[in-house]
Amino acid sequence: LAKTTQPISMDSYEGQEVNITCSHNNIATNDYITWYQQFPSQGPRFIIQGYKTKVTNEVASLFIPADRKSSTLSLPRVSLSDTAVYYCLVTGAGSYQLTFGKGTKLSVIP
Amino acid sequence: EPEVTQTPSHQVTQMGQEVILRCVPISNHLYFYWYRQILGQKVEFLVSFYNNEISEKSEIFDDQFSVERPDGSNFTLKIRSTKLEDSAMYFCASIQIGYSGANVLTFGAGSRLTVL
């Protein structure tokens, strides 16, 4: 399993773009990068998944450089409701070993 | 949108008692998980379950714990003789096999267990 490293916490003001970077230096060829969001007292929720370059959906964008040793989750114009813990997982296609790290606690300030 | 349903939402029990936490996974999902999260800590993998048997378990999942799918819909986690340190949120999750890319977990809202 590829080890991931994320900042423990980040603060941002409402309306700003937030970028959370995850390092995964030993990512394997068939590994994908998946991000989850967890609000207090709720289960994690899938946000976005990518393999390379850029992926965008209605919630976020995921940027993955060519070497794939890191990835950046971008949340445009955050609001107070984006305050949550964000987890980066690196897992192989078809793998059932899905392990969470400590995540990044994002606090959005009014 | 299909949901993973967990009951109870909160259970308080005395140390040494048995607890059963229940989960109804999404109907076309075939791979099931239990995770636990102690307050303020990370989400920890307990066990995965497929085809009516345990696929993988962590070192946390000792003889005190058991899982089963008794009726084809419910997926249960039993904790025998609860200890104070079992107090945590327990999350059930499931995966739809065949998803292209890496598998994606769908989590339930969790069951909060408080052991007194």
Coordinates of C-alpha atoms in Angstrom, one line a residue:
Chain A
L1 CA 0.0 0.0 0.0
A2 CA 1.3 3.4 -0.9
K3 CA 1.9 5.6 2.1
T4 CA 0.4 9.1 2.0
T5 CA 1.3 12.3 3.7
Q6 CA -1.0 15.2 4.2
P7 CA -0.9 18.4 6.3
I8 CA -2.6 17.8 9.6
S9 CA -4.7 21.0 9.4
M10 CA -5.4 24.0 7.3
D11 CA -7.4 27.2 7.8
S12 CA -9.0 29.3 5.1
Y13 CA -11.4 32.2 4.8
E14 CA -14.8 31.9 3.2
G15 CA -14.7 32.5 -0.5
Q16 CA -11.1 31.5 -1.0
E17 CA -9.8 28.6 -3.1
V18 CA -8.3 25.8 -0.9
N19 CA -5.6 23.4 -2.2
I20 CA -4.8 20.4 -0.1
T21 CA -1.7 18.4 -1.3
C22 CA -1.1 14.7 -0.6
S23 CA 2.3 13.2 -1.1
H24 CA 2.5 9.5 -2.2
N25 CA 6.1 8.9 -3.4
N26 CA 5.8 5.2 -3.8
I27 CA 2.6 5.1 -5.8
A28 CA 2.4 2.1 -8.1
T29 CA 1.5 2.0 -11.8
N30 CA -2.0 0.7 -11.2
D31 CA -2.8 2.9 -8.2
Y32 CA -5.6 5.5 -8.2
I33 CA -5.9 8.6 -6.0
T34 CA -9.2 9.0 -4.2
W35 CA -10.3 11.8 -1.9
Y36 CA -13.0 11.6 0.8
Q37 CA -14.6 14.2 3.0
Q38 CA -15.8 13.6 6.6
F39 CA -18.0 16.0 8.5
P40 CA -18.1 15.6 12.3
S41 CA -20.1 12.6 13.5
Q42 CA -20.7 11.4 9.9
G43 CA -19.0 8.7 7.7
P44 CA -16.5 9.7 5.1
R45 CA -18.0 10.6 1.7
F46 CA -16.4 10.1 -1.7
I47 CA -15.4 13.4 -3.4
I48 CA -13.2 12.6 -6.4
Q49 CA -10.9 10.1 -7.9
G50 CA -8.2 10.4 -10.5
Y51 CA -5.3 8.6 -12.1
K52 CA -3.3 11.4 -13.9
T53 CA -3.6 15.0 -15.1
K54 CA -6.8 16.7 -14.0
V55 CA -10.2 15.6 -13.0
T56 CA -13.1 18.0 -12.2
N57 CA -16.6 17.4 -10.9
E58 CA -19.2 19.6 -9.3
V59 CA -17.5 19.5 -5.9
A60 CA -13.8 19.7 -6.5
S61 CA -10.8 19.4 -8.9
L62 CA -8.0 17.0 -8.6
F63 CA -4.6 17.8 -10.0
I64 CA -2.0 15.0 -10.5
P65 CA 1.4 15.8 -12.0
A66 CA 3.1 13.6 -14.5
D67 CA 5.2 11.8 -12.0
R68 CA 2.1 11.1 -9.9
K69 CA 4.1 11.4 -6.6
S70 CA 1.7 13.9 -5.3
S71 CA -1.9 15.1 -5.9
T72 CA -3.7 18.3 -5.0
L73 CA -7.4 18.5 -4.1
S74 CA -8.7 22.0 -5.0
L75 CA -11.9 23.3 -3.5
P76 CA -13.1 26.5 -5.2
R77 CA -14.6 29.3 -3.1
V78 CA -15.0 27.4 0.2
S79 CA -17.9 28.1 2.5
L80 CA -18.3 27.3 6.2
S81 CA -20.0 24.1 5.3
D82 CA -16.7 22.8 3.7
T83 CA -15.2 22.6 7.2
A84 CA -14.3 18.9 7.4
V85 CA -11.5 16.4 7.4
Y86 CA -10.3 15.5 3.9
Y87 CA -8.6 12.1 3.3
C88 CA -6.3 11.1 0.5
L89 CA -6.2 7.4 -0.3
V90 CA -4.0 5.7 -2.8
T91 CA -5.2 2.2 -3.8
G92 CA -4.8 -0.2 -6.7
A93 CA -7.5 -0.8 -9.3
G94 CA -9.7 -3.5 -7.9
S95 CA -8.0 -3.6 -4.5
Y96 CA -10.2 -4.1 -1.5
Q97 CA -7.6 -2.8 1.0
L98 CA -8.9 0.7 1.7
T99 CA -7.0 2.3 4.6
F100 CA -7.4 5.8 5.8
G101 CA -4.6 8.0 7.1
K102 CA -5.1 10.9 9.5
G103 CA -6.4 13.3 6.9
T104 CA -6.3 17.1 6.8
K105 CA -8.7 19.0 9.0
L106 CA -9.9 22.1 7.1
S107 CA -11.4 24.9 9.1
V108 CA -13.2 27.6 7.1
I109 CA -13.3 30.9 8.9
P110 CA -16.0 33.5 8.3
Chain B
E1 CA -29.2 8.2 -4.0
P2 CA -28.8 4.7 -2.4
E3 CA -27.7 4.7 1.2
V4 CA -26.0 2.4 3.7
T5 CA -28.2 2.3 6.7
Q6 CA -26.9 1.7 10.2
T7 CA -28.8 1.1 13.5
P8 CA -28.7 2.1 16.2
S9 CA -27.4 5.6 15.8
H10 CA -26.3 5.6 19.4
Q11 CA -26.0 2.8 22.0
V12 CA -25.0 3.0 25.6
T13 CA -23.9 -0.2 27.3
Q14 CA -22.3 -1.4 30.4
M15 CA -18.8 -2.8 30.3
G16 CA -18.9 -6.5 29.8
Q17 CA -22.2 -6.5 27.9
E18 CA -22.6 -7.7 24.3
V19 CA -23.5 -5.3 21.6
I20 CA -24.8 -5.9 18.0
L21 CA -24.5 -3.1 15.5
R22 CA -26.5 -3.5 12.3
C23 CA -26.0 -2.3 8.8
V24 CA -28.0 -2.6 5.6
P25 CA -25.6 -2.1 2.7
I26 CA -26.6 -0.8 -0.7
S27 CA -28.5 -3.6 -2.5
N28 CA -26.2 -4.3 -5.4
H29 CA -23.0 -4.0 -3.4
L30 CA -21.3 -7.2 -2.5
Y31 CA -18.2 -6.2 -0.5
F32 CA -18.8 -5.0 3.0
Y33 CA -16.6 -3.3 5.7
W34 CA -16.6 -2.2 9.3
Y35 CA -14.5 0.7 10.4
R36 CA -14.2 2.3 13.8
Q37 CA -13.3 5.9 14.7
I38 CA -12.4 6.7 18.3
L39 CA -13.2 10.4 19.1
G40 CA -10.7 12.7 17.6
Q41 CA -8.7 9.9 15.8
K42 CA -8.5 8.5 12.4
V43 CA -10.9 6.0 10.7
E44 CA -9.5 2.5 11.4
F45 CA -10.2 -0.6 9.3
L46 CA -11.7 -3.5 11.3
V47 CA -12.8 -6.1 8.8
S48 CA -14.0 -6.7 5.2
F49 CA -16.5 -9.3 4.2
Y50 CA -17.3 -10.9 0.9
N51 CA -19.3 -14.0 -0.2
N52 CA -20.4 -14.7 3.4
E53 CA -16.9 -14.8 4.8
I54 CA -14.3 -12.5 6.2
S55 CA -11.9 -11.4 3.5
E56 CA -9.5 -9.4 5.6
K57 CA -9.3 -8.3 9.2
S58 CA -7.0 -5.9 11.1
E59 CA -5.2 -6.6 14.4
I60 CA -8.0 -4.7 16.2
F61 CA -10.5 -7.3 15.1
D62 CA -9.7 -9.9 17.7
D63 CA -11.9 -12.7 19.2
Q64 CA -14.1 -10.2 20.9
F65 CA -15.5 -9.2 17.5
S66 CA -17.5 -11.1 14.9
V67 CA -19.4 -10.3 11.8
E68 CA -22.2 -12.1 9.9
R69 CA -24.8 -11.6 7.2
P70 CA -27.6 -13.6 8.7
D71 CA -30.4 -12.9 6.2
G72 CA -28.9 -11.6 2.9
S73 CA -29.5 -8.0 3.7
N74 CA -28.3 -7.1 7.2
F75 CA -24.6 -7.1 7.9
T76 CA -23.9 -7.1 11.7
L77 CA -20.9 -6.5 13.9
K78 CA -21.0 -8.2 17.3
I79 CA -18.8 -7.1 20.1
R80 CA -18.7 -9.6 23.0
S81 CA -17.9 -8.4 26.5
T82 CA -17.4 -4.7 25.7
K83 CA -14.6 -2.7 27.2
L84 CA -14.3 1.0 27.9
E85 CA -11.9 1.4 25.0
D86 CA -14.5 0.0 22.6
S87 CA -16.3 3.4 22.9
A88 CA -16.2 4.8 19.3
M89 CA -18.1 5.5 16.2
Y90 CA -18.5 2.3 14.1
F91 CA -19.0 2.8 10.4
C92 CA -20.3 0.3 8.0
A93 CA -19.3 0.7 4.3
S94 CA -19.8 -1.2 1.1
I95 CA -18.4 -1.3 -2.4
Q96 CA -20.0 -2.0 -5.8
I97 CA -17.8 -4.6 -7.5
G98 CA -16.8 -3.8 -11.0
Y99 CA -16.3 -0.1 -10.6
S100 CA -13.7 1.1 -13.1
G101 CA -10.6 2.5 -11.4
A102 CA -10.1 2.1 -7.7
N103 CA -12.9 0.8 -5.5
V104 CA -15.0 3.5 -3.8
L105 CA -16.5 3.1 -0.4
T106 CA -20.0 4.2 0.5
F107 CA -20.3 4.7 4.2
G108 CA -23.3 4.7 6.6
A109 CA -23.9 7.5 9.1
G110 CA -22.3 5.4 11.8
S111 CA -23.3 3.9 15.2
R112 CA -21.9 5.7 18.2
L113 CA -21.1 3.2 21.0
T114 CA -20.6 4.4 24.5
V115 CA -19.3 1.9 27.0
L116 CA -19.7 2.8 30.7

